[in-house]
PDB file of C-alpha atoms in Angstrom:
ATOM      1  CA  UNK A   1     150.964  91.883  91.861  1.00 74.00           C
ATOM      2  CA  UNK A   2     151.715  95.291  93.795  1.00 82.00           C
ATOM      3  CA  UNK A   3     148.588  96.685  95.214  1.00 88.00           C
ATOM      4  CA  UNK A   4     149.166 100.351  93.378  1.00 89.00           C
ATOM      5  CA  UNK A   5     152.664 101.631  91.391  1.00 89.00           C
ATOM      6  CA  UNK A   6     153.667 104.550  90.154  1.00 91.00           C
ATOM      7  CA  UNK A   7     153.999 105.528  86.710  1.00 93.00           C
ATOM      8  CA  UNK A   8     157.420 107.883  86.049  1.00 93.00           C
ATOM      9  CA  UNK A   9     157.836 107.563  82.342  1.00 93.00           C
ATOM     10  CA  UNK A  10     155.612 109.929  79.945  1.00 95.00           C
ATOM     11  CA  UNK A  11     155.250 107.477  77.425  1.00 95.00           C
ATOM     12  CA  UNK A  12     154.412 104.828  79.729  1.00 95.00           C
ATOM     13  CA  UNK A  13     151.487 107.262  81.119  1.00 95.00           C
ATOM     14  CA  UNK A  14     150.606 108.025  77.513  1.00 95.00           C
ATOM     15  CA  UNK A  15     149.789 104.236  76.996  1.00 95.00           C
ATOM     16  CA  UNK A  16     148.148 103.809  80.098  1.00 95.00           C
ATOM     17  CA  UNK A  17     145.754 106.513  79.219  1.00 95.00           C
ATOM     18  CA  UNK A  18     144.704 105.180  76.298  1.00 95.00           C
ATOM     19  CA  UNK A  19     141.060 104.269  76.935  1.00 95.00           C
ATOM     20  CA  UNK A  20     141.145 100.664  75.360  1.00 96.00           C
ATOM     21  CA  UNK A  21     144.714  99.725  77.164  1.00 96.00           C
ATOM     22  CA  UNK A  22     143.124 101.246  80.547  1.00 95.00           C
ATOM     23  CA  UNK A  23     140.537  99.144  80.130  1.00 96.00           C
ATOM     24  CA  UNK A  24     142.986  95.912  79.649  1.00 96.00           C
ATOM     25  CA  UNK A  25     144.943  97.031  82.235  1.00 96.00           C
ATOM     26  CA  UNK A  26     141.641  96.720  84.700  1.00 95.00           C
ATOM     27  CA  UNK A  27     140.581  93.418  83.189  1.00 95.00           C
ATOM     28  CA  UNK A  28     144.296  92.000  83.783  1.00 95.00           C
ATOM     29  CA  UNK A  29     144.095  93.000  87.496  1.00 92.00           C
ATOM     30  CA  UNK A  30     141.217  90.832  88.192  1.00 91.00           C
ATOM     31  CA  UNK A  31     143.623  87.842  87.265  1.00 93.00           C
ATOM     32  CA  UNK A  32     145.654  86.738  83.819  1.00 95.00           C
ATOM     33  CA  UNK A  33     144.380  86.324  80.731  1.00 95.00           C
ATOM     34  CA  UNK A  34     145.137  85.805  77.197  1.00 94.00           C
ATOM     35  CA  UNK A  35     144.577  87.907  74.395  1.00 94.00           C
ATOM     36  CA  UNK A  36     141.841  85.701  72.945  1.00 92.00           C
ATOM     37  CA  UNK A  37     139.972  85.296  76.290  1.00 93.00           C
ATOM     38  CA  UNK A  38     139.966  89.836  76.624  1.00 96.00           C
ATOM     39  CA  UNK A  39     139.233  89.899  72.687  1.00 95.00           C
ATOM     40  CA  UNK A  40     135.822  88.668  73.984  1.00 92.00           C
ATOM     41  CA  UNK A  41     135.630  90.734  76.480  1.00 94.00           C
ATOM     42  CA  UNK A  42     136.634  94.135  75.119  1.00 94.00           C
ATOM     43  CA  UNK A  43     134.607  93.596  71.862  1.00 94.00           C
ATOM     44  CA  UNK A  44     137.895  93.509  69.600  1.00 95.00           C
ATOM     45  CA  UNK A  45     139.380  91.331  67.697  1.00 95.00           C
ATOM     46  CA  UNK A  46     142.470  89.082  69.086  1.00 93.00           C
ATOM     47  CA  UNK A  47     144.971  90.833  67.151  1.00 94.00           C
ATOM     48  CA  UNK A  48     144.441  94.565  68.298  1.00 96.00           C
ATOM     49  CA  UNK A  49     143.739  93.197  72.018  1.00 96.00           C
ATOM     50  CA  UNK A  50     147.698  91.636  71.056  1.00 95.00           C
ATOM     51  CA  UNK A  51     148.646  94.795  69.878  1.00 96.00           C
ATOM     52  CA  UNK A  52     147.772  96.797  73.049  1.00 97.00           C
ATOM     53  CA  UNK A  53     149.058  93.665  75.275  1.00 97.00           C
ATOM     54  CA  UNK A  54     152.717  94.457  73.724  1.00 96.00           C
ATOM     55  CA  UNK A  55     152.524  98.095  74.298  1.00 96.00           C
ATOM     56  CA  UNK A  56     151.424  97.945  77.897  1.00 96.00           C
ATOM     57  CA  UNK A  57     154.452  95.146  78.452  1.00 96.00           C
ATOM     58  CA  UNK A  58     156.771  97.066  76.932  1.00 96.00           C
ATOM     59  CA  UNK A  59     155.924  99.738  79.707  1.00 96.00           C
ATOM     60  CA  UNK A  60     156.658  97.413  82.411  1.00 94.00           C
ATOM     61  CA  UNK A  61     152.343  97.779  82.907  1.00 96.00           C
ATOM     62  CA  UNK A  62     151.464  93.988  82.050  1.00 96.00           C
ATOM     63  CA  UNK A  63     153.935  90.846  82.351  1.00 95.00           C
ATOM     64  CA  UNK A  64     153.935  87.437  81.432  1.00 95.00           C
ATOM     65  CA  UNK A  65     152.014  85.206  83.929  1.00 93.00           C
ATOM     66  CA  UNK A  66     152.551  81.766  82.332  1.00 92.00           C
ATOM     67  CA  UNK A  67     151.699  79.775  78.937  1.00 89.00           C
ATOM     68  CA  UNK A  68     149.191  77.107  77.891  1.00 87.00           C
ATOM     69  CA  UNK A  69     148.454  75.084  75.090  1.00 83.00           C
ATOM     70  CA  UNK A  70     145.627  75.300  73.476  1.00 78.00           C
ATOM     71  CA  UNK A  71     145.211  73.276  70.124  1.00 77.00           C
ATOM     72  CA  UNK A  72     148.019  73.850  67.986  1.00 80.00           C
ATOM     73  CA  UNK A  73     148.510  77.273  69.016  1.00 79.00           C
ATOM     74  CA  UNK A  74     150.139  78.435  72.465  1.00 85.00           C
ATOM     75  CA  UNK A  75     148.495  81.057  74.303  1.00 89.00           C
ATOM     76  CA  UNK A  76     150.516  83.990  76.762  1.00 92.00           C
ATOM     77  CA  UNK A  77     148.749  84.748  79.909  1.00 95.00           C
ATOM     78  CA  UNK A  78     149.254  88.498  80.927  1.00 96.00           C
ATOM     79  CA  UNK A  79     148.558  90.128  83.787  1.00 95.00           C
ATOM     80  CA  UNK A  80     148.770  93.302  85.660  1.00 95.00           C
ATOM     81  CA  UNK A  81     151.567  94.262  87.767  1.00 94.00           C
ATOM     82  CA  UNK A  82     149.145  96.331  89.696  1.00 93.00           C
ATOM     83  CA  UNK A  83     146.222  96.171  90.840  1.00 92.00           C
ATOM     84  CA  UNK A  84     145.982 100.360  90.194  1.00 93.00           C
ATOM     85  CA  UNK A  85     148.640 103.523  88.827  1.00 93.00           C
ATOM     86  CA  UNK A  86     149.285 106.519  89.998  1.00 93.00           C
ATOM     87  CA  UNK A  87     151.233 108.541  87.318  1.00 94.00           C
ATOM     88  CA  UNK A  88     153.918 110.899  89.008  1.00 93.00           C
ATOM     89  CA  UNK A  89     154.144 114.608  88.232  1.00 93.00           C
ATOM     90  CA  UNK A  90     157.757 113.146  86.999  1.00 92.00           C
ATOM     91  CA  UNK A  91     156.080 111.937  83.718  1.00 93.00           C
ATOM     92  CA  UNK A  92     155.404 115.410  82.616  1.00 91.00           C
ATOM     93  CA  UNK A  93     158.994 116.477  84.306  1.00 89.00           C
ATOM     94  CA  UNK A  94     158.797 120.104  82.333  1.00 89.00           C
ATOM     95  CA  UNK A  95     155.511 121.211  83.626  1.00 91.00           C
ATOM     96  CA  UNK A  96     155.341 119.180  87.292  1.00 90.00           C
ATOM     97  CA  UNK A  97     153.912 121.756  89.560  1.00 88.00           C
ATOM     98  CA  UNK A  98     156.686 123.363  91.781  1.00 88.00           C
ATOM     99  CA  UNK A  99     155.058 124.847  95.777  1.00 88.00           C
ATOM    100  CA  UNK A 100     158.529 126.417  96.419  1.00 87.00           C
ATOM    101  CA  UNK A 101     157.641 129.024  93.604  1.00 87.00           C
ATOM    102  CA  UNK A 102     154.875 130.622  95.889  1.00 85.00           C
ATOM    103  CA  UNK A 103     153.730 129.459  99.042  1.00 88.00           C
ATOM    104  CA  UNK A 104     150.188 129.772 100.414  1.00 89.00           C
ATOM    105  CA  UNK A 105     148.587 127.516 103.033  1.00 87.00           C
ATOM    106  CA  UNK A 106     145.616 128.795 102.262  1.00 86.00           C
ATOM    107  CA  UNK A 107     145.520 128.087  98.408  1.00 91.00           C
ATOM    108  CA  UNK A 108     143.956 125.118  97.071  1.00 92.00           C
ATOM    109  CA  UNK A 109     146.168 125.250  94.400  1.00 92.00           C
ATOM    110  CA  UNK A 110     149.386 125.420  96.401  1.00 92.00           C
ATOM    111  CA  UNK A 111     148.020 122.223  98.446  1.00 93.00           C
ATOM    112  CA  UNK A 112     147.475 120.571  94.856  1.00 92.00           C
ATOM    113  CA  UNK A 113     150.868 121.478  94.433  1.00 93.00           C
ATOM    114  CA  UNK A 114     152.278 119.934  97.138  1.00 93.00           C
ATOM    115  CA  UNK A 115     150.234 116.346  96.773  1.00 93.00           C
ATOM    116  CA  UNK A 116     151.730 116.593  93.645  1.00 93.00           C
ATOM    117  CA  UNK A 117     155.238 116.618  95.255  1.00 92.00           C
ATOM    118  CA  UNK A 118     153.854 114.077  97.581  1.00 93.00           C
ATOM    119  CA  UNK A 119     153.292 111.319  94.772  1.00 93.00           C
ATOM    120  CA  UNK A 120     156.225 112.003  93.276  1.00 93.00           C
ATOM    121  CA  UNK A 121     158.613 112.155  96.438  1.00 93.00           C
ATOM    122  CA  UNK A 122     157.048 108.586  97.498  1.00 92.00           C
ATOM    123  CA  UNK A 123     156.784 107.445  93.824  1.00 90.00           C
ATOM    124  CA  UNK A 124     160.670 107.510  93.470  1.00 91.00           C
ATOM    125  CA  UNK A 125     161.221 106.625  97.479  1.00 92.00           C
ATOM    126  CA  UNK A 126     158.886 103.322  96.324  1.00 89.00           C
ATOM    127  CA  UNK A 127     160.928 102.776  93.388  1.00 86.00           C
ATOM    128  CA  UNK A 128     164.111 102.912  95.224  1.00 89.00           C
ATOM    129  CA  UNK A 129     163.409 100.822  97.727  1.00 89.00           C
ATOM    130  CA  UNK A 130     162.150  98.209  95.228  1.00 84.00           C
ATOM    131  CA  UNK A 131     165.903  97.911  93.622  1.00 86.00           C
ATOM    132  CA  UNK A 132     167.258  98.383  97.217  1.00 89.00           C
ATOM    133  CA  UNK A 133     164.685  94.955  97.963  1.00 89.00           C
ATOM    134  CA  UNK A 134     164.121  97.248 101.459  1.00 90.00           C
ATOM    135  CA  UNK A 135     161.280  98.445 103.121  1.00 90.00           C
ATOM    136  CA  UNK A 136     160.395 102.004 103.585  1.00 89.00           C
ATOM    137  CA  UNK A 137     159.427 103.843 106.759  1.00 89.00           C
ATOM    138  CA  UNK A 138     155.931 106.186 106.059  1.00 93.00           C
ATOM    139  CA  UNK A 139     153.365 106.749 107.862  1.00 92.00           C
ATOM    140  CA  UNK A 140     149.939 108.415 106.829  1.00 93.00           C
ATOM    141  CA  UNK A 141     147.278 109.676 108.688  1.00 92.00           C
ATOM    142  CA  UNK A 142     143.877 110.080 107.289  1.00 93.00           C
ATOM    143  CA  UNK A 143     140.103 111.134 108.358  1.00 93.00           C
ATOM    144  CA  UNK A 144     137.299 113.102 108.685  1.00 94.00           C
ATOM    145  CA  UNK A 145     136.121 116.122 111.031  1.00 95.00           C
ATOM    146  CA  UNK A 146     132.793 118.302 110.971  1.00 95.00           C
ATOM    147  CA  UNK A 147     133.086 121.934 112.075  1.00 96.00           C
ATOM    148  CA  UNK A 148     130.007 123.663 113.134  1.00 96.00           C
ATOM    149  CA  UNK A 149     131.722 127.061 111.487  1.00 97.00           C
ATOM    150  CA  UNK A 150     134.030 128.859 109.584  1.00 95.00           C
ATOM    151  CA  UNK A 151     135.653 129.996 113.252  1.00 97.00           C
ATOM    152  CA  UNK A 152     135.879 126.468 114.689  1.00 97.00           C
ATOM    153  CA  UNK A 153     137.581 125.298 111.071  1.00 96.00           C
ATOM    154  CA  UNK A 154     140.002 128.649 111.113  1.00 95.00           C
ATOM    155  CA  UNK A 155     140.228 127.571 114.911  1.00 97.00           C
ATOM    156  CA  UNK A 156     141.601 123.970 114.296  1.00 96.00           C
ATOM    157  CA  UNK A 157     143.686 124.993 111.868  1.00 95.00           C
ATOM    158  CA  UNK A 158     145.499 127.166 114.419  1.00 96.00           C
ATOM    159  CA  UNK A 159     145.827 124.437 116.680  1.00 97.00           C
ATOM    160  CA  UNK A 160     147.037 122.020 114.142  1.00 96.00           C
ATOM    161  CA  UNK A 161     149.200 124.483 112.748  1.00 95.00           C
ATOM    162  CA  UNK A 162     150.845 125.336 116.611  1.00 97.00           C
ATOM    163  CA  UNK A 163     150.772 121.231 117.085  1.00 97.00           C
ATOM    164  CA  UNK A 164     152.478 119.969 114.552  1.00 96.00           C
ATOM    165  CA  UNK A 165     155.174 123.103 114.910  1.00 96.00           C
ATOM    166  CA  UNK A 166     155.915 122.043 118.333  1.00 97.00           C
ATOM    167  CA  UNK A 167     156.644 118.310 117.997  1.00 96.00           C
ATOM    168  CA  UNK A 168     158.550 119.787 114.591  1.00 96.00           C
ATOM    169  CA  UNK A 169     160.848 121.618 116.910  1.00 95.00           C
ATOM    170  CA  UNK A 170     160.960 118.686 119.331  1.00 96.00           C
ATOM    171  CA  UNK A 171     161.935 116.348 117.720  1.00 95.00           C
ATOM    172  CA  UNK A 172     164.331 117.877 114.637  1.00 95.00           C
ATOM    173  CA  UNK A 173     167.676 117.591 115.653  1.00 94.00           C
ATOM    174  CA  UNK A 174     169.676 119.253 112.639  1.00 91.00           C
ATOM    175  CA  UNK A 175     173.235 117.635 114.020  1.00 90.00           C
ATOM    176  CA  UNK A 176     172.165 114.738 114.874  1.00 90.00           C
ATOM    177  CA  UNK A 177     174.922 112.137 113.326  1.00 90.00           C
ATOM    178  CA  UNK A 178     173.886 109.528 110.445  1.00 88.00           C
ATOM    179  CA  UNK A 179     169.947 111.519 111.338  1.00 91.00           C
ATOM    180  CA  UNK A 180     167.989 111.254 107.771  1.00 90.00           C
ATOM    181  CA  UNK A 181     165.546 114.605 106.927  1.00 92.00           C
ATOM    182  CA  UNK A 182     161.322 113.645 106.714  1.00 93.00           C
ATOM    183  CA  UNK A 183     159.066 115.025 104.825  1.00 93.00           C
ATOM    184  CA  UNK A 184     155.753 115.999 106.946  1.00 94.00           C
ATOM    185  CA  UNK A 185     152.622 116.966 104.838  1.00 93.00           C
ATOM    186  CA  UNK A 186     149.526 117.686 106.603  1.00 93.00           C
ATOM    187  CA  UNK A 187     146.412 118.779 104.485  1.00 94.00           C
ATOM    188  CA  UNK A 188     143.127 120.189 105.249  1.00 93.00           C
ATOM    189  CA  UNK A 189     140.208 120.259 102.526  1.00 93.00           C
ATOM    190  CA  UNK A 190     136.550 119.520 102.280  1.00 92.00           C
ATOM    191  CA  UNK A 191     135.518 116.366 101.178  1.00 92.00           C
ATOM    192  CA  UNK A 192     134.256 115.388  98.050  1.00 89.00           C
ATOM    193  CA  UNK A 193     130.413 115.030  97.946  1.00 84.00           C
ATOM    194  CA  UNK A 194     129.860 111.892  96.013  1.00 79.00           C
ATOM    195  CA  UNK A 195     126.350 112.011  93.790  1.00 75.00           C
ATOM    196  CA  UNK A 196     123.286 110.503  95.604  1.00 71.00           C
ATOM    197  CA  UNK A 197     122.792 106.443  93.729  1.00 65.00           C
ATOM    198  CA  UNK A 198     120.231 106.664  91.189  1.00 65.00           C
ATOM    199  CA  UNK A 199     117.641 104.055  92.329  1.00 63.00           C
ATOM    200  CA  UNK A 200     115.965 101.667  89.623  1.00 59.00           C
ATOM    201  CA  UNK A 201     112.273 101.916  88.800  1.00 55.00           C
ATOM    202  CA  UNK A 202     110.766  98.811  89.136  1.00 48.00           C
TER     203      UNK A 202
END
């Protein structure tokens, strides 16, 4: 099982969004099961948990993990082939947000337009490199900082901004023979307050 995959297809993103399938498709990461042993868990009936299991494997989303008798009848164990999806701008191709139509560092929406780009650059750069059976060369950086002001943030961004230039025109070499272009993103937001836990009465 991959760790996370990305979703390209629309109608494979349509069925994973489907509430019931989504939550199949989290009950199959944990390990593989049979319909009858999720029909319990889900609250449906065997059938419809079926029904759902051949839409998500028709989608690539689940895959057979094995057999096993049980009685008379012979049971399919699916499971996940991740553990978690990411579905690519690519699945809604028409309307996939574009950051060479207007550019603005400073615009939250042109740096959700770029991530966007970013998932679905590395989504099809994953893909590739799965047929290829080769690894791919990324790198991320990720973390935290706490400015003391609106000056110190406008401040680092000005050194960032000059840093990241410089070893850009280091390093870039645009004749360099058999050289292969990189992409380098680097983002800047405020993090996400997560809500306080709500702590039981006793």
């Amino acid at each position: 099982m991959l760790d996370v995959t990305v979703i390209e297809d629309s109608a494979a993103a349509a069925v994973s969004l489907d509430p019931m399938r989504s939550r199949l498709l989290a009950e199959l990461a944990g390990g593989p099961a049979s319909a009858a042993m999720l029909a319990g868990r889900v609250g449906l009936p065997r059938q419809k948990v079926n029904y759902h299991l051949k839409a998500l494997e028709r989608h690539g989303l689940v895959e057979l993990a094995g057999e096993r008798r049980k009685g008379n009848v012979t049971e399919r164990l699916m499971r996940a082939t991740a553990a978690s999806y990411v579905i690519s701008p690519l699945a809604l191709a028409a309307v996939q947000p574009d950051p060479a139509r207007f550019r603005d560092e400073l615009s939250a929406r042109w740096l959700l337009a770029v991530a966007a780009g970013l998932v679905r650059d590395v989504g099809t750069l994953i893909t590739g490199a799965a047929k290829a059976r080769k690894r791919l060369a990324t790198y991320a950086l990720d973390g935290e900082v706490r400015f003391a002001s609106a000056a110190e943030r406008a401040a680092f961004v000005a050194e960032l901004t000059q840093g990241v230039g410089a070893l850009i025109a280091k390093y870039h070499d645009e004749d360099a023979p058999g050289g292969r272009d990189h992409r380098v993103v680097v983002a800047l937001h405020p993090t996400v307050k997560t809500p306080p836990a709500i702590e039981e009465s006793s």
